XYZ file of C-alpha atoms in Angstrom:
545
model
C 0.000 0.000 0.000
C 1.352 3.445 -0.925
C 2.589 5.766 1.813
C -0.031 8.374 0.842
C -2.766 5.807 1.480
C -1.318 4.823 4.809
C -1.304 8.450 5.909
C -5.087 8.461 5.603
C -5.318 6.224 8.622
C -2.781 7.668 11.072
C -4.057 8.069 14.591
C -5.711 11.378 15.504
C -6.496 11.880 19.179
C -9.934 12.942 20.299
C -8.554 16.135 21.826
C -7.245 17.457 18.508
C -9.249 20.365 17.140
C -10.048 19.932 13.466
C -11.336 22.474 10.980
C -13.239 21.225 7.935
C -10.252 21.744 5.583
C -7.963 19.879 7.995
C -10.292 16.908 8.344
C -11.130 16.733 4.656
C -7.520 16.384 3.514
C -7.630 12.825 4.839
C -10.513 11.820 2.573
C -10.562 10.681 -1.037
C -12.716 13.682 -2.004
C -11.450 16.753 -0.082
C -13.384 19.352 -2.135
C -16.638 17.436 -1.796
C -15.943 16.930 1.899
C -15.402 20.641 2.516
C -18.647 21.580 0.799
C -20.628 18.805 2.493
C -19.490 19.242 6.094
C -20.006 22.937 6.879
C -19.406 22.665 10.618
C -18.774 26.096 12.139
C -18.030 24.995 15.711
C -14.391 25.963 16.294
C -13.946 23.208 18.882
C -15.157 20.389 16.621
C -12.854 17.366 16.331
C -12.648 14.423 13.963
C -15.309 12.541 15.922
C -17.761 15.412 15.505
C -17.117 15.518 11.774
C -17.413 11.748 11.493
C -20.725 11.730 13.340
C -22.079 14.557 11.184
C -21.022 12.756 8.011
C -22.751 9.507 9.019
C -25.933 11.387 9.960
C -25.915 13.109 6.573
C -25.294 9.714 4.904
C -28.437 8.307 6.538
C -30.436 11.172 5.080
C -28.943 10.608 1.619
C -29.607 6.854 1.665
C -33.192 7.381 2.826
C -33.811 9.989 0.137
C -32.396 7.714 -2.569
C -34.559 4.781 -1.434
C -37.684 6.955 -1.711
C -36.468 8.161 -5.111
C -36.243 4.576 -6.372
C -39.730 3.845 -5.008
C -41.134 6.531 -7.301
C -39.549 4.914 -10.342
C -40.815 1.471 -9.395
C -44.318 2.885 -8.860
C -44.610 3.397 -12.634
C -42.970 0.254 -14.076
C -44.824 0.465 -17.397
C -42.333 3.106 -18.530
C -39.357 0.826 -17.891
C -37.869 -2.260 -19.510
C -37.718 -5.502 -17.545
C -33.912 -5.249 -17.078
C -34.334 -1.666 -15.815
C -37.003 -2.735 -13.329
C -34.770 -5.533 -12.046
C -31.805 -3.166 -11.712
C -33.933 -0.694 -9.746
C -35.248 -3.479 -7.521
C -31.634 -4.364 -6.733
C -30.964 -0.680 -5.966
C -33.942 -0.506 -3.604
C -32.837 -3.613 -1.736
C -29.264 -2.337 -1.451
C -30.415 1.116 -0.328
C -32.408 -0.478 2.487
C -29.303 -2.392 3.563
C -27.325 0.836 3.536
C -29.848 2.594 5.757
C -29.638 -0.261 8.268
C -25.812 -0.282 8.245
C -25.650 3.496 8.612
C -28.103 3.519 11.501
C -26.041 0.849 13.263
C -22.909 2.899 12.627
C -24.504 6.081 13.927
C -25.387 4.421 17.230
C -21.672 3.879 17.751
C -20.193 7.133 16.463
C -22.848 9.261 18.196
C -21.806 7.843 21.570
C -19.140 10.267 22.748
C -17.937 7.711 25.302
C -17.131 5.253 22.473
C -14.116 6.971 20.907
C -11.867 4.064 21.942
C -13.469 1.026 20.346
C -12.460 -2.591 20.777
C -10.699 -4.145 17.803
C -13.744 -6.246 16.971
C -16.189 -3.328 17.184
C -13.958 -1.142 15.057
C -13.675 -3.895 12.437
C -17.441 -4.385 12.461
C -18.121 -0.709 11.742
C -15.420 -0.488 9.087
C -16.927 -3.591 7.476
C -20.411 -2.054 7.359
C -19.126 1.236 5.934
C -17.114 -0.713 3.359
C -20.230 -2.680 2.398
C -22.237 0.546 1.962
C -19.823 1.643 -0.748
C -20.014 -1.817 -2.328
C -23.812 -1.781 -2.288
C -23.933 1.644 -3.930
C -21.437 0.632 -6.604
C -23.469 -2.528 -7.272
C -26.516 -0.353 -7.908
C -24.502 1.884 -10.233
C -23.139 -1.102 -12.162
C -26.606 -2.616 -12.519
C -28.169 0.587 -13.817
C -25.297 1.232 -16.223
C -25.641 -2.275 -17.651
C -29.255 -1.711 -18.716
C -30.278 -0.524 -22.165
C -28.716 2.754 -23.305
C -32.143 3.922 -24.495
C -33.417 4.158 -20.915
C -33.824 7.933 -20.651
C -34.156 7.972 -16.841
C -30.765 6.370 -16.286
C -28.862 9.601 -15.652
C -31.463 10.651 -13.123
C -30.437 7.634 -11.053
C -26.678 7.778 -11.568
C -26.136 11.464 -10.742
C -27.401 11.334 -7.133
C -25.666 7.989 -6.623
C -22.302 9.463 -7.551
C -22.658 12.132 -4.849
C -23.937 9.601 -2.315
C -20.897 7.433 -2.990
C -18.580 10.355 -2.248
C -20.405 11.048 0.999
C -20.125 7.400 2.067
C -16.427 7.456 1.208
C -15.969 10.534 3.404
C -17.777 8.790 6.263
C -15.500 5.754 5.922
C -12.334 7.878 5.804
C -13.347 9.875 8.874
C -14.233 6.718 10.782
C -10.858 5.192 9.931
C -9.154 8.420 10.928
C -10.918 8.842 14.252
C -11.948 5.382 15.391
C -10.254 2.899 13.100
C -6.877 2.828 14.831
C -8.008 4.119 18.180
C -8.469 0.554 19.413
C -7.587 -1.772 22.224
C -5.721 -4.955 21.428
C -8.418 -7.195 22.776
C -8.129 -10.910 22.271
C -11.079 -12.058 20.151
C -13.876 -13.500 22.176
C -14.663 -17.179 21.821
C -17.976 -18.723 20.853
C -20.175 -19.158 23.914
C -21.707 -22.604 24.079
C -24.681 -23.449 26.224
C -24.660 -26.556 28.346
C -26.860 -28.491 25.930
C -24.548 -28.849 22.977
C -23.804 -31.150 20.110
C -20.439 -32.565 19.201
C -20.391 -34.324 15.869
C -18.146 -36.940 17.414
C -19.555 -37.317 20.914
C -23.291 -37.311 20.321
C -24.329 -34.865 23.063
C -27.795 -33.562 22.214
C -29.887 -30.546 23.161
C -32.930 -31.525 25.183
C -35.472 -30.033 22.804
C -34.468 -32.107 19.795
C -37.023 -34.772 18.819
C -36.131 -38.460 18.978
C -36.423 -38.705 15.189
C -34.016 -35.810 14.683
C -31.632 -37.230 17.244
C -31.365 -40.318 15.059
C -30.865 -38.184 11.966
C -28.177 -36.184 13.698
C -26.334 -39.291 14.766
C -26.422 -40.532 11.161
C -25.031 -37.256 9.855
C -22.530 -37.025 12.701
C -21.066 -40.436 12.012
C -20.010 -39.120 8.629
C -17.783 -36.670 10.516
C -18.785 -33.953 8.103
C -16.990 -31.201 9.994
C -13.939 -33.234 10.996
C -13.134 -31.255 14.114
C -11.151 -32.432 17.115
C -13.012 -34.485 19.685
C -13.099 -31.700 22.242
C -14.605 -29.159 19.816
C -18.355 -29.124 19.588
C -20.906 -27.532 17.315
C -24.040 -26.225 18.983
C -27.172 -27.262 17.084
C -30.644 -26.347 18.284
C -32.605 -28.576 15.931
C -32.537 -30.331 12.572
C -34.957 -30.556 9.684
C -34.481 -32.849 6.718
C -35.048 -32.031 3.054
C -35.550 -35.038 0.830
C -37.076 -35.218 -2.628
C -38.634 -38.616 -1.987
C -40.879 -37.259 0.768
C -39.141 -39.098 3.601
C -37.936 -35.875 5.259
C -39.680 -32.869 6.718
C -39.701 -31.009 3.401
C -39.137 -31.659 -0.291
C -37.548 -28.264 -1.065
C -34.773 -26.300 0.600
C -36.801 -23.090 0.515
C -39.552 -24.621 2.644
C -36.996 -25.556 5.283
C -35.459 -22.070 5.283
C -38.870 -20.484 5.733
C -39.498 -22.280 9.035
C -36.038 -21.564 10.450
C -36.171 -19.233 13.471
C -35.532 -15.534 12.947
C -32.704 -13.623 14.615
C -31.246 -16.534 16.556
C -28.466 -15.800 19.031
C -25.104 -17.553 19.236
C -26.105 -19.352 22.423
C -29.125 -20.866 20.647
C -26.830 -22.737 18.290
C -27.330 -23.495 14.613
C -30.605 -24.450 13.013
C -29.447 -27.276 10.769
C -31.016 -28.167 7.436
C -29.852 -31.586 6.260
C -30.369 -31.875 2.483
C -30.193 -35.460 1.247
C -28.674 -36.420 -2.089
C -30.481 -35.213 -5.185
C -30.575 -32.457 -7.779
C -32.624 -29.545 -6.445
C -33.782 -27.255 -9.251
C -34.637 -24.215 -7.176
C -33.394 -20.714 -6.476
C -32.416 -20.486 -2.839
C -32.419 -17.155 -1.000
C -31.462 -17.028 2.688
C -32.448 -13.585 4.047
C -30.495 -11.644 6.636
C -32.852 -12.458 9.530
C -32.039 -16.204 9.390
C -28.934 -15.998 11.581
C -26.981 -19.125 12.536
C -28.344 -21.320 9.770
C -26.344 -24.385 8.732
C -27.019 -26.409 5.575
C -25.341 -29.795 5.240
C -25.622 -32.019 2.207
C -24.516 -35.531 1.323
C -21.407 -34.349 -0.507
C -20.100 -32.568 -3.553
C -22.009 -33.737 -6.654
C -24.416 -35.616 -4.378
C -26.513 -32.744 -3.026
C -26.769 -30.341 -5.964
C -28.624 -27.021 -6.183
C -28.964 -25.768 -9.743
C -30.370 -22.901 -11.807
C -29.680 -21.111 -15.092
C -30.438 -17.384 -14.745
C -28.123 -15.101 -16.721
C -27.626 -11.530 -17.892
C -28.358 -12.541 -21.488
C -31.782 -13.746 -20.360
C -32.606 -10.434 -18.715
C -31.386 -10.839 -15.137
C -28.951 -8.511 -13.432
C -25.635 -10.082 -12.479
C -26.610 -9.434 -8.852
C -29.827 -11.434 -9.138
C -28.714 -14.139 -11.566
C -27.491 -16.327 -8.707
C -28.778 -19.833 -8.089
C -28.039 -19.493 -4.370
C -28.139 -16.182 -2.466
C -27.263 -15.767 1.201
C -27.196 -12.606 3.317
C -27.751 -14.184 6.755
C -24.813 -13.601 9.151
C -23.006 -16.649 10.552
C -24.279 -18.892 7.740
C -22.528 -22.252 7.249
C -22.745 -24.646 4.281
C -21.104 -28.077 4.101
C -21.012 -30.784 1.426
C -23.152 -29.205 -1.291
C -22.718 -28.279 -4.962
C -24.174 -25.039 -6.318
C -24.410 -24.676 -10.100
C -25.398 -22.191 -12.743
C -25.868 -24.120 -15.969
C -26.542 -21.143 -18.270
C -23.214 -21.808 -19.984
C -20.462 -19.572 -21.315
C -22.677 -18.268 -24.108
C -24.944 -16.529 -21.586
C -22.105 -14.398 -20.150
C -22.605 -13.328 -16.500
C -24.395 -16.146 -14.679
C -23.740 -16.502 -10.937
C -23.877 -19.764 -9.001
C -23.450 -18.340 -5.477
C -23.891 -14.739 -4.381
C -22.679 -14.297 -0.826
C -23.345 -11.123 1.154
C -23.458 -12.905 4.524
C -21.140 -11.512 7.167
C -18.923 -14.046 8.961
C -20.129 -16.868 6.715
C -18.366 -20.182 6.097
C -18.426 -22.674 3.219
C -16.698 -26.014 3.733
C -16.279 -28.865 1.260
C -18.618 -27.277 -1.285
C -18.337 -26.797 -5.023
C -19.406 -23.870 -7.182
C -19.823 -24.493 -10.900
C -20.385 -21.966 -13.656
C -18.592 -20.067 -16.370
C -18.435 -16.249 -16.249
C -18.930 -14.848 -12.716
C -19.406 -18.180 -10.934
C -18.792 -17.052 -7.349
C -19.903 -13.555 -6.317
C -18.209 -12.760 -3.004
C -20.266 -9.610 -2.871
C -19.560 -7.983 0.495
C -18.724 -8.273 4.205
C -16.491 -11.081 5.612
C -16.343 -14.646 4.291
C -14.345 -17.876 4.611
C -14.079 -20.870 2.238
C -12.260 -24.101 3.060
C -11.622 -27.141 0.816
C -14.045 -25.951 -1.856
C -13.943 -26.534 -5.628
C -14.586 -23.529 -7.880
C -15.048 -23.839 -11.655
C -15.330 -20.960 -14.111
C -13.964 -18.854 -16.934
C -14.092 -15.035 -16.988
C -13.781 -13.356 -13.559
C -15.097 -16.493 -11.916
C -14.333 -15.288 -8.383
C -15.417 -11.652 -8.139
C -16.882 -9.130 -5.723
C -15.773 -6.908 -2.870
C -15.893 -8.962 0.302
C -13.032 -9.464 2.717
C -12.639 -13.141 1.870
C -10.134 -15.904 2.568
C -9.963 -19.112 0.527
C -7.991 -21.946 2.156
C -7.105 -25.349 0.692
C -9.495 -24.808 -2.214
C -9.244 -26.075 -5.801
C -9.657 -23.505 -8.562
C -10.484 -24.943 -11.992
C -10.279 -22.617 -15.022
C -12.445 -24.118 -17.771
C -12.956 -23.453 -21.491
C -14.622 -20.063 -22.227
C -16.214 -18.865 -25.441
C -14.074 -18.388 -28.517
C -11.977 -15.228 -28.259
C -12.221 -14.989 -24.481
C -9.498 -15.399 -21.881
C -9.848 -16.598 -18.293
C -9.346 -14.383 -15.249
C -9.679 -16.240 -11.965
C -10.405 -13.113 -9.904
C -11.930 -9.691 -10.491
C -11.829 -7.941 -7.141
C -14.039 -4.871 -6.754
C -12.518 -2.583 -4.100
C -13.412 1.024 -4.964
C -11.933 2.893 -2.004
C -8.578 2.612 -0.204
C -10.380 2.800 3.141
C -12.309 -0.421 2.552
C -11.084 -3.478 4.485
C -11.877 -5.734 1.532
C -9.888 -8.003 -0.771
C -9.444 -11.604 -1.904
C -6.894 -13.809 -0.137
C -6.104 -17.190 -1.695
C -4.020 -19.370 0.612
C -2.746 -22.949 0.279
C -4.981 -23.486 -2.731
C -4.437 -25.300 -6.016
C -5.002 -23.971 -9.540
C -5.347 -26.721 -12.126
C -6.872 -26.647 -15.587
C -10.317 -28.208 -15.852
C -10.547 -31.158 -18.223
C -12.066 -29.056 -21.018
C -9.506 -26.214 -20.901
C -7.447 -26.006 -24.055
C -4.797 -23.397 -24.797
C -6.869 -20.460 -23.535
C -4.791 -17.931 -21.635
C -5.583 -17.864 -17.926
C -4.617 -15.086 -15.525
C -4.657 -14.792 -11.754
C -6.879 -11.728 -11.893
C -7.636 -8.324 -13.319
C -8.604 -4.997 -11.705
C -12.381 -4.661 -11.904
C -12.309 -1.533 -9.739
C -9.707 1.117 -8.977
C -8.353 -0.272 -5.693
C -8.706 -3.962 -6.524
C -6.826 -6.151 -4.001
C -5.941 -9.843 -4.399
C -3.201 -11.941 -2.818
C -2.036 -15.496 -3.618
C -0.074 -17.255 -0.870
C 1.471 -20.730 -0.813
C -0.720 -21.780 -3.731
C 0.079 -24.323 -6.450
C -0.260 -22.921 -9.982
C -0.131 -25.250 -12.951
C 1.051 -24.344 -16.445
C -2.348 -22.944 -17.446
C -1.373 -19.647 -15.734
C 0.123 -17.181 -18.213
C 3.628 -15.985 -17.399
C 2.478 -12.363 -16.966
C 0.202 -13.577 -14.212
C -2.191 -10.620 -14.267
C -4.289 -8.981 -16.976
C -5.260 -5.334 -17.457
C -8.954 -4.419 -17.389
C -8.883 -1.514 -19.826
C -5.755 0.375 -20.813
C -3.850 1.493 -17.729
C -6.938 1.623 -15.486
C -6.068 0.761 -11.857
C -2.660 -0.688 -12.687
C -1.004 1.641 -10.175
C -3.756 1.858 -7.558
C -4.552 -1.863 -7.258
C -2.747 -4.168 -4.846
C -1.822 -7.561 -6.323
C 0.649 -9.740 -4.466
C 2.176 -13.209 -4.501
C 3.977 -15.062 -1.723
C 5.741 -18.425 -1.746
C 3.637 -20.049 -4.457
C 4.653 -23.226 -6.306
C 4.185 -24.987 -9.619
C 5.075 -24.008 -13.188
C 2.602 -21.106 -13.220
C 4.137 -19.499 -10.136
C 7.336 -18.327 -11.881
C 7.369 -14.546 -11.361
C 10.257 -13.720 -13.698
C 7.878 -12.560 -16.459
C 5.182 -11.012 -14.274
C 3.625 -7.620 -15.062
C 5.631 -4.548 -14.062
C 2.705 -2.514 -12.681
C 3.203 -0.374 -9.605
C 0.305 -2.279 -8.087
C 2.012 -5.693 -8.325
C 4.194 -6.954 -5.472
C 6.259 -9.960 -4.470
C 5.761 -9.918 -0.707
C 7.455 -11.491 2.309
C 5.965 -13.500 5.154
C 5.357 -10.432 7.312
C 3.282 -8.762 4.606
C 1.517 -12.029 3.733
C 0.441 -12.556 7.333
C -1.834 -9.515 6.985
C -4.039 -11.565 4.661
C -4.526 -14.641 6.865
C -7.779 -15.827 8.407
C -6.972 -14.493 11.866
C -5.910 -11.055 10.632
C -7.640 -10.179 7.368
C -10.956 -11.490 8.656
C -11.648 -12.204 12.346
C -11.372 -15.950 11.794
C -10.676 -16.728 15.444
C -13.930 -14.974 16.305
C -16.370 -16.948 14.135
C -14.824 -20.031 12.502
C -14.297 -22.205 15.646
C -18.027 -22.247 16.383
C -18.646 -23.861 12.973
C -16.392 -26.850 13.617
C -14.704 -26.209 10.262
C -10.901 -26.637 10.274
C -8.846 -23.547 9.460
C -5.373 -22.103 9.692
C -5.245 -18.773 11.482
C -1.807 -17.845 10.139
C 0.459 -18.785 7.259
């Protein structure tokens, strides 16, 4: 990261008096900041400016949501793709309002200038996601037909809103982001009625039938944790296409899952037996602590075929969508079968904070896995695709996964990643650790690259990963001309295999060969708070290098 970027986040004490020009120099948009934060109080400090900026952001997000409502109230004047793009914008605006209100509760508390590490990370994550959500709306609207005359009426206010959100993030990072205590992450609190997949302890409220089901699943040692680690499960329902379970579709099981569960309640487990489930699964944000376990990769399969060519937005083309925090999936395959000819067609879209996927596979072509936002972890998963097949702007760590570039359409090349960080203050990026890149069986001589910069501050790191000969010697591919080549952060550390030779790599300012100290910043315990949420899942992980 450049020294000028690092200076944005130097510690500023709460006692320091800050005029608007002084505060605004630490933002990405100083002129906009000065005109937007006209605080006249001579004793105002960075916390006052940060609080004012967040309050103004809430007003902007609320106004934009109402603005979108007016467009959607007269859909006859819009094309179907435009309506779908605006529906995405409305959903994302509502998320932004919620995140901003949560942020304001913290920054408005004058006694909370010294936040714990975890709390500070949580707020930075929400503010980062707000920028991602707004950019997703912009991208969706821009992708609709050029003949849509109302398009500019949407994009102009969004551009200003995005600047305001960026200012809020920069001021938070400046005032609160490094004003933290080095607290040890808290552990997952287990109640006395808990389940261990290996020891068979059961919560009292589980039915006798579900006890038997649990013991059957548990004997498969799906989570493979040590004997003294236990996964708390409140209850289990079974999905089976032959009618022998509680439900025949996954959606029915999700609908009856409890809302807003707490950690102490444990996971509500949905066991999905082997079969091909042709349904579009959407797990909303109120279904906290939901765990879906299947019978294995290519045994329990969820499949769909929505695509951009067929009129869907990239955001809503996904076969499987999850936004519920603390979600866990094990032993399932998620597919989008639209094919390369249909361009963007997502298998999984994940916007679930502190979510975990273990021993799953994601199959598609362009845009297979949309790591949209917030914090995510993937372990021992298989990912198949062509153009930008891992993309998005989450803070995400992939460990011990298999990445399979496959054959794209004629004239296309493969890019494994397209990371979407738009602001240097965002805590987002893609970390690929101890993984393996091998050509899929159908891949011919198509050039394959480690990634390309989708957005200006794109950030992707490969560490201790095997790269076969399908990886082009340059390693990385430009997006368009010299866009983001100097502002992105692309790094490699201690990789192996014929594709890992860095002697012919790109010479961009944004590309780095890093050492172990730098690489450790992108591990599960540091880049995401892995020690905080992964142990409760029972999924194995490496906290460091």
